[in-house]
Amino acid sequence: MKLNGISVSRETTERLEVFSTLFAKWARSINLVAPSTKDDLWQRHIADSAQIFQLSPNPLTWVDLGSGGGFPGIITSIFLAELGDGWVHLVESNQKKASFLRTALMETGGRGSVHPVRIESAAQTISECDRISARALAELPQLLDYCSPWMRDRPDTVAYLHKGRDYQAEIVKANSRWEFDLLQHASAVEDDSVILEISKLHRKV
């Protein structure tokens, strides 16, 4: 199997298929993604989420903010399972979604744990990480507020943030409050979308 042109092992493919079946079951009763995108699960959500791990395919510790239906956090945890190392802290305050995420980790063997808390308080229990991810969560200035507890004074911590076609305007807004290094990765899945790779985050005085 290939995702975004990159070969995926049979073991990981099987884990992703288990997740897909579980997602379809739970999505009948709780709103895990926008209803209009539910029928295009593999391309719009699984392949799109896989891009995050493919940009940093190492056994690292991740914090996934607003994990919702498991994108990208559960997908990252499944790829880490093949490595047998690394971990994803999935932060999701909605209790029903948090229950889904726990079930998904258990049934796929993904390497992660669920933190059913608000993002603003998550750093109290997750002290540090190597990577941060978020997808369809908030505008960039707000996302950088969320990321700052883990990135402040930690130049090696990197955030990977999915953004749609208005990302340039969000970067301008963020630059009024933050200094950061930025790489833009064109999405392999959606035209006009990007993944922003952000590091060396500092609040402007």
PDB file of C-alpha atoms in Angstrom:
ATOM      1  CA  MET A   1       0.000   0.000   0.000  1.00  0.00           C
ATOM      2  CA  LYS A   2       1.101   3.572  -0.682  1.00  0.00           C
ATOM      3  CA  LEU A   3       0.092   6.755   1.146  1.00  0.00           C
ATOM      4  CA  ASN A   4       1.139  10.002  -0.523  1.00  0.00           C
ATOM      5  CA  GLY A   5       3.416   7.990  -2.798  1.00  0.00           C
ATOM      6  CA  ILE A   6       5.256   6.377   0.125  1.00  0.00           C
ATOM      7  CA  SER A   7       5.104   2.629   0.703  1.00  0.00           C
ATOM      8  CA  VAL A   8       3.410   1.480   3.902  1.00  0.00           C
ATOM      9  CA  SER A   9       4.105  -1.932   5.414  1.00  0.00           C
ATOM     10  CA  ARG A  10       1.486  -4.650   5.562  1.00  0.00           C
ATOM     11  CA  GLU A  11       1.428  -4.448   9.373  1.00  0.00           C
ATOM     12  CA  THR A  12       0.745  -0.713   9.375  1.00  0.00           C
ATOM     13  CA  THR A  13      -1.815  -1.086   6.575  1.00  0.00           C
ATOM     14  CA  GLU A  14      -3.685  -3.646   8.688  1.00  0.00           C
ATOM     15  CA  ARG A  15      -3.656  -1.299  11.688  1.00  0.00           C
ATOM     16  CA  LEU A  16      -5.006   1.539   9.527  1.00  0.00           C
ATOM     17  CA  GLU A  17      -7.767  -0.736   8.229  1.00  0.00           C
ATOM     18  CA  VAL A  18      -8.728  -1.635  11.812  1.00  0.00           C
ATOM     19  CA  PHE A  19      -8.894   2.074  12.585  1.00  0.00           C
ATOM     20  CA  SER A  20     -10.984   2.756   9.471  1.00  0.00           C
ATOM     21  CA  THR A  21     -13.555   0.130  10.464  1.00  0.00           C
ATOM     22  CA  LEU A  22     -13.687   1.411  14.038  1.00  0.00           C
ATOM     23  CA  PHE A  23     -14.023   5.007  12.868  1.00  0.00           C
ATOM     24  CA  ALA A  24     -16.978   4.164  10.624  1.00  0.00           C
ATOM     25  CA  LYS A  25     -18.718   2.426  13.528  1.00  0.00           C
ATOM     26  CA  TRP A  26     -18.254   5.290  16.010  1.00  0.00           C
ATOM     27  CA  ALA A  27     -18.989   8.013  13.454  1.00  0.00           C
ATOM     28  CA  ARG A  28     -22.577   6.773  13.230  1.00  0.00           C
ATOM     29  CA  SER A  29     -23.247   8.001  16.753  1.00  0.00           C
ATOM     30  CA  ILE A  30     -20.781  10.847  17.426  1.00  0.00           C
ATOM     31  CA  ASN A  31     -19.520  13.658  15.194  1.00  0.00           C
ATOM     32  CA  LEU A  32     -15.860  12.766  14.614  1.00  0.00           C
ATOM     33  CA  VAL A  33     -15.337  14.768  11.394  1.00  0.00           C
ATOM     34  CA  ALA A  34     -17.414  17.030   9.163  1.00  0.00           C
ATOM     35  CA  PRO A  35     -20.215  14.866   7.712  1.00  0.00           C
ATOM     36  CA  SER A  36     -19.369  15.983   4.169  1.00  0.00           C
ATOM     37  CA  THR A  37     -15.893  14.403   4.438  1.00  0.00           C
ATOM     38  CA  LYS A  38     -16.824  11.143   6.166  1.00  0.00           C
ATOM     39  CA  ASP A  39     -17.154   9.162   2.921  1.00  0.00           C
ATOM     40  CA  ASP A  40     -13.636  10.110   1.809  1.00  0.00           C
ATOM     41  CA  LEU A  41     -11.939   8.880   4.973  1.00  0.00           C
ATOM     42  CA  TRP A  42      -8.759   7.455   3.441  1.00  0.00           C
ATOM     43  CA  GLN A  43      -7.799  10.424   1.288  1.00  0.00           C
ATOM     44  CA  ARG A  44      -9.202  13.398   3.225  1.00  0.00           C
ATOM     45  CA  HIS A  45      -8.232  12.194   6.673  1.00  0.00           C
ATOM     46  CA  ILE A  46      -5.911   9.167   6.856  1.00  0.00           C
ATOM     47  CA  ALA A  47      -3.572  10.082   3.976  1.00  0.00           C
ATOM     48  CA  ASP A  48      -3.702  13.748   4.948  1.00  0.00           C
ATOM     49  CA  SER A  49      -2.766  12.900   8.548  1.00  0.00           C
ATOM     50  CA  ALA A  50      -0.021  10.495   7.469  1.00  0.00           C
ATOM     51  CA  GLN A  51       1.867  13.441   5.978  1.00  0.00           C
ATOM     52  CA  ILE A  52       2.767  14.601   9.485  1.00  0.00           C
ATOM     53  CA  PHE A  53       4.651  11.432  10.391  1.00  0.00           C
ATOM     54  CA  GLN A  54       6.148  11.254   6.911  1.00  0.00           C
ATOM     55  CA  LEU A  55       7.761  14.661   7.525  1.00  0.00           C
ATOM     56  CA  SER A  56       9.340  13.454  10.771  1.00  0.00           C
ATOM     57  CA  PRO A  57       9.462   9.623  10.625  1.00  0.00           C
ATOM     58  CA  ASN A  58      11.372   9.006  13.835  1.00  0.00           C
ATOM     59  CA  PRO A  59      10.544   7.429  17.226  1.00  0.00           C
ATOM     60  CA  LEU A  60       9.815  10.719  18.992  1.00  0.00           C
ATOM     61  CA  THR A  61       7.387  11.983  21.632  1.00  0.00           C
ATOM     62  CA  TRP A  62       4.449  13.916  20.153  1.00  0.00           C
ATOM     63  CA  VAL A  63       1.701  16.085  21.585  1.00  0.00           C
ATOM     64  CA  ASP A  64      -1.386  16.093  19.338  1.00  0.00           C
ATOM     65  CA  LEU A  65      -3.690  19.011  20.136  1.00  0.00           C
ATOM     66  CA  GLY A  66      -7.458  18.673  19.758  1.00  0.00           C
ATOM     67  CA  SER A  67      -7.182  15.078  18.562  1.00  0.00           C
ATOM     68  CA  GLY A  68     -10.921  14.762  17.839  1.00  0.00           C
ATOM     69  CA  GLY A  69     -11.488  11.851  15.461  1.00  0.00           C
ATOM     70  CA  GLY A  70      -7.854  10.785  15.693  1.00  0.00           C
ATOM     71  CA  PHE A  71      -6.323  12.994  13.031  1.00  0.00           C
ATOM     72  CA  PRO A  72      -3.401  13.152  12.932  1.00  0.00           C
ATOM     73  CA  GLY A  73      -2.626  11.730  16.399  1.00  0.00           C
ATOM     74  CA  ILE A  74      -3.954   8.180  16.036  1.00  0.00           C
ATOM     75  CA  ILE A  75      -2.390   7.877  12.570  1.00  0.00           C
ATOM     76  CA  THR A  76       0.976   8.953  14.005  1.00  0.00           C
ATOM     77  CA  SER A  77       0.593   6.455  16.858  1.00  0.00           C
ATOM     78  CA  ILE A  78      -0.004   3.652  14.341  1.00  0.00           C
ATOM     79  CA  PHE A  79       3.166   4.476  12.426  1.00  0.00           C
ATOM     80  CA  LEU A  80       5.095   4.580  15.717  1.00  0.00           C
ATOM     81  CA  ALA A  81       3.779   1.101  16.568  1.00  0.00           C
ATOM     82  CA  GLU A  82       5.783  -0.296  13.680  1.00  0.00           C
ATOM     83  CA  LEU A  83       8.930   1.369  15.064  1.00  0.00           C
ATOM     84  CA  GLY A  84       8.232   0.013  18.544  1.00  0.00           C
ATOM     85  CA  ASP A  85       9.208   3.340  20.076  1.00  0.00           C
ATOM     86  CA  GLY A  86       7.976   6.917  20.391  1.00  0.00           C
ATOM     87  CA  TRP A  87       4.680   8.083  21.896  1.00  0.00           C
ATOM     88  CA  VAL A  88       1.727  10.353  21.127  1.00  0.00           C
ATOM     89  CA  HIS A  89      -0.039  12.325  23.860  1.00  0.00           C
ATOM     90  CA  LEU A  90      -3.529  12.904  22.456  1.00  0.00           C
ATOM     91  CA  VAL A  91      -5.199  15.948  24.012  1.00  0.00           C
ATOM     92  CA  GLU A  92      -8.999  15.950  23.656  1.00  0.00           C
ATOM     93  CA  SER A  93     -11.385  17.505  26.175  1.00  0.00           C
ATOM     94  CA  ASN A  94     -14.583  16.062  24.649  1.00  0.00           C
ATOM     95  CA  GLN A  95     -15.289  12.950  26.709  1.00  0.00           C
ATOM     96  CA  LYS A  96     -17.020  10.991  23.929  1.00  0.00           C
ATOM     97  CA  LYS A  97     -14.183  11.650  21.504  1.00  0.00           C
ATOM     98  CA  ALA A  98     -11.660  10.804  24.218  1.00  0.00           C
ATOM     99  CA  SER A  99     -13.408   7.435  24.672  1.00  0.00           C
ATOM    100  CA  PHE A 100     -13.171   6.814  20.946  1.00  0.00           C
ATOM    101  CA  LEU A 101      -9.460   7.659  20.966  1.00  0.00           C
ATOM    102  CA  ARG A 102      -8.785   5.247  23.846  1.00  0.00           C
ATOM    103  CA  THR A 103     -10.623   2.486  21.999  1.00  0.00           C
ATOM    104  CA  ALA A 104      -8.709   3.265  18.803  1.00  0.00           C
ATOM    105  CA  LEU A 105      -5.363   3.002  20.590  1.00  0.00           C
ATOM    106  CA  MET A 106      -6.357  -0.277  22.206  1.00  0.00           C
ATOM    107  CA  GLU A 107      -7.665  -1.914  19.014  1.00  0.00           C
ATOM    108  CA  THR A 108      -4.890  -0.731  16.678  1.00  0.00           C
ATOM    109  CA  GLY A 109      -1.995  -1.119  19.103  1.00  0.00           C
ATOM    110  CA  GLY A 110      -1.054   2.502  18.514  1.00  0.00           C
ATOM    111  CA  ARG A 111       1.617   3.972  20.781  1.00  0.00           C
ATOM    112  CA  GLY A 112      -0.139   6.729  22.701  1.00  0.00           C
ATOM    113  CA  SER A 113      -2.280   7.861  25.602  1.00  0.00           C
ATOM    114  CA  VAL A 114      -5.320  10.111  25.872  1.00  0.00           C
ATOM    115  CA  HIS A 115      -5.486  13.233  28.020  1.00  0.00           C
ATOM    116  CA  PRO A 116      -9.144  14.317  28.421  1.00  0.00           C
ATOM    117  CA  VAL A 117      -8.268  17.890  29.432  1.00  0.00           C
ATOM    118  CA  ARG A 118      -8.400  21.357  27.928  1.00  0.00           C
ATOM    119  CA  ILE A 119      -5.397  22.233  25.806  1.00  0.00           C
ATOM    120  CA  GLU A 120      -4.572  25.187  28.040  1.00  0.00           C
ATOM    121  CA  SER A 121      -3.938  22.875  31.000  1.00  0.00           C
ATOM    122  CA  ALA A 122      -2.314  19.955  29.151  1.00  0.00           C
ATOM    123  CA  ALA A 123       1.253  21.116  29.822  1.00  0.00           C
ATOM    124  CA  GLN A 124       0.652  20.560  33.536  1.00  0.00           C
ATOM    125  CA  THR A 125       0.625  16.801  32.945  1.00  0.00           C
ATOM    126  CA  ILE A 126       2.712  16.537  29.742  1.00  0.00           C
ATOM    127  CA  SER A 127       6.010  18.116  30.682  1.00  0.00           C
ATOM    128  CA  GLU A 128       7.854  18.012  27.354  1.00  0.00           C
ATOM    129  CA  CYS A 129       7.801  16.660  23.828  1.00  0.00           C
ATOM    130  CA  ASP A 130       9.790  16.582  20.591  1.00  0.00           C
ATOM    131  CA  ARG A 131       6.974  17.306  18.148  1.00  0.00           C
ATOM    132  CA  ILE A 132       3.528  18.944  18.203  1.00  0.00           C
ATOM    133  CA  SER A 133       0.703  18.398  15.725  1.00  0.00           C
ATOM    134  CA  ALA A 134      -2.704  19.954  15.142  1.00  0.00           C
ATOM    135  CA  ARG A 135      -5.256  19.752  12.356  1.00  0.00           C
ATOM    136  CA  ALA A 136      -8.408  21.818  11.779  1.00  0.00           C
ATOM    137  CA  LEU A 137      -8.200  23.292  15.263  1.00  0.00           C
ATOM    138  CA  ALA A 138      -7.681  27.078  15.338  1.00  0.00           C
ATOM    139  CA  GLU A 139      -6.039  30.016  13.593  1.00  0.00           C
ATOM    140  CA  LEU A 140      -2.252  30.116  13.710  1.00  0.00           C
ATOM    141  CA  PRO A 141      -1.879  32.820  16.428  1.00  0.00           C
ATOM    142  CA  GLN A 142      -4.069  30.728  18.768  1.00  0.00           C
ATOM    143  CA  LEU A 143      -2.229  27.534  17.840  1.00  0.00           C
ATOM    144  CA  LEU A 144       1.090  29.142  18.741  1.00  0.00           C
ATOM    145  CA  ASP A 145      -0.374  30.158  22.106  1.00  0.00           C
ATOM    146  CA  TYR A 146      -1.275  26.500  22.625  1.00  0.00           C
ATOM    147  CA  CYS A 147       2.180  25.287  21.511  1.00  0.00           C
ATOM    148  CA  SER A 148       4.234  27.779  23.500  1.00  0.00           C
ATOM    149  CA  PRO A 149       4.439  25.856  26.826  1.00  0.00           C
ATOM    150  CA  TRP A 150       6.319  23.045  25.051  1.00  0.00           C
ATOM    151  CA  MET A 151       8.312  25.210  22.630  1.00  0.00           C
ATOM    152  CA  ARG A 152       9.404  28.060  24.878  1.00  0.00           C
ATOM    153  CA  ASP A 153      13.165  27.788  25.505  1.00  0.00           C
ATOM    154  CA  ARG A 154      13.214  24.472  23.585  1.00  0.00           C
ATOM    155  CA  PRO A 155      14.618  25.191  20.108  1.00  0.00           C
ATOM    156  CA  ASP A 156      14.561  21.510  19.116  1.00  0.00           C
ATOM    157  CA  THR A 157      10.802  21.125  19.588  1.00  0.00           C
ATOM    158  CA  VAL A 158       8.989  21.432  16.269  1.00  0.00           C
ATOM    159  CA  ALA A 159       5.289  21.958  15.495  1.00  0.00           C
ATOM    160  CA  TYR A 160       3.598  20.601  12.363  1.00  0.00           C
ATOM    161  CA  LEU A 161       0.318  22.409  11.733  1.00  0.00           C
ATOM    162  CA  HIS A 162      -2.140  21.674   8.905  1.00  0.00           C
ATOM    163  CA  LYS A 163      -3.473  24.830   7.250  1.00  0.00           C
ATOM    164  CA  GLY A 164      -5.869  25.604   4.395  1.00  0.00           C
ATOM    165  CA  ARG A 165      -5.782  28.174   1.625  1.00  0.00           C
ATOM    166  CA  ASP A 166      -5.894  31.215   3.952  1.00  0.00           C
ATOM    167  CA  TYR A 167      -2.671  30.268   5.694  1.00  0.00           C
ATOM    168  CA  GLN A 168      -0.726  33.300   4.417  1.00  0.00           C
ATOM    169  CA  ALA A 169      -3.077  35.687   6.215  1.00  0.00           C
ATOM    170  CA  GLU A 170      -2.729  33.629   9.383  1.00  0.00           C
ATOM    171  CA  ILE A 171       1.079  33.811   9.158  1.00  0.00           C
ATOM    172  CA  VAL A 172       0.875  37.617   8.941  1.00  0.00           C
ATOM    173  CA  LYS A 173      -1.328  37.704  12.059  1.00  0.00           C
ATOM    174  CA  ALA A 174       0.997  35.366  13.922  1.00  0.00           C
ATOM    175  CA  ASN A 175       4.052  37.455  13.021  1.00  0.00           C
ATOM    176  CA  SER A 176       2.600  40.394  14.917  1.00  0.00           C
ATOM    177  CA  ARG A 177       2.895  38.434  18.172  1.00  0.00           C
ATOM    178  CA  TRP A 178       5.500  35.733  17.593  1.00  0.00           C
ATOM    179  CA  GLU A 179       8.953  35.165  16.167  1.00  0.00           C
ATOM    180  CA  PHE A 180       9.592  31.723  14.683  1.00  0.00           C
ATOM    181  CA  ASP A 181      11.392  29.787  11.979  1.00  0.00           C
ATOM    182  CA  LEU A 182       9.015  28.545   9.285  1.00  0.00           C
ATOM    183  CA  LEU A 183       9.074  25.922   6.551  1.00  0.00           C
ATOM    184  CA  GLN A 184       6.042  25.437   4.311  1.00  0.00           C
ATOM    185  CA  HIS A 185       5.295  21.953   2.976  1.00  0.00           C
ATOM    186  CA  ALA A 186       2.758  21.745   0.157  1.00  0.00           C
ATOM    187  CA  SER A 187       0.035  19.219   0.906  1.00  0.00           C
ATOM    188  CA  ALA A 188       0.217  16.015  -1.110  1.00  0.00           C
ATOM    189  CA  VAL A 189      -3.516  15.558  -0.593  1.00  0.00           C
ATOM    190  CA  GLU A 190      -5.300  18.910  -0.928  1.00  0.00           C
ATOM    191  CA  ASP A 191      -4.588  21.739  -3.348  1.00  0.00           C
ATOM    192  CA  ASP A 192      -3.877  25.116  -1.706  1.00  0.00           C
ATOM    193  CA  SER A 193      -3.240  23.451   1.661  1.00  0.00           C
ATOM    194  CA  VAL A 194       0.060  23.278   3.505  1.00  0.00           C
ATOM    195  CA  ILE A 195       1.718  21.891   6.575  1.00  0.00           C
ATOM    196  CA  LEU A 196       3.559  24.627   8.448  1.00  0.00           C
ATOM    197  CA  GLU A 197       6.722  23.437  10.165  1.00  0.00           C
ATOM    198  CA  ILE A 198       7.458  25.848  13.013  1.00  0.00           C
ATOM    199  CA  SER A 199      10.433  25.953  15.368  1.00  0.00           C
ATOM    200  CA  LYS A 200      12.361  28.376  17.604  1.00  0.00           C
ATOM    201  CA  LEU A 201       9.166  30.022  18.835  1.00  0.00           C
ATOM    202  CA  HIS A 202       9.467  33.217  20.876  1.00  0.00           C
ATOM    203  CA  ARG A 203       6.829  35.749  21.869  1.00  0.00           C
ATOM    204  CA  LYS A 204       7.616  39.278  20.740  1.00  0.00           C
ATOM    205  CA  VAL A 205       8.187  41.756  23.551  1.00  0.00           C
TER     206      VAL A 205
END
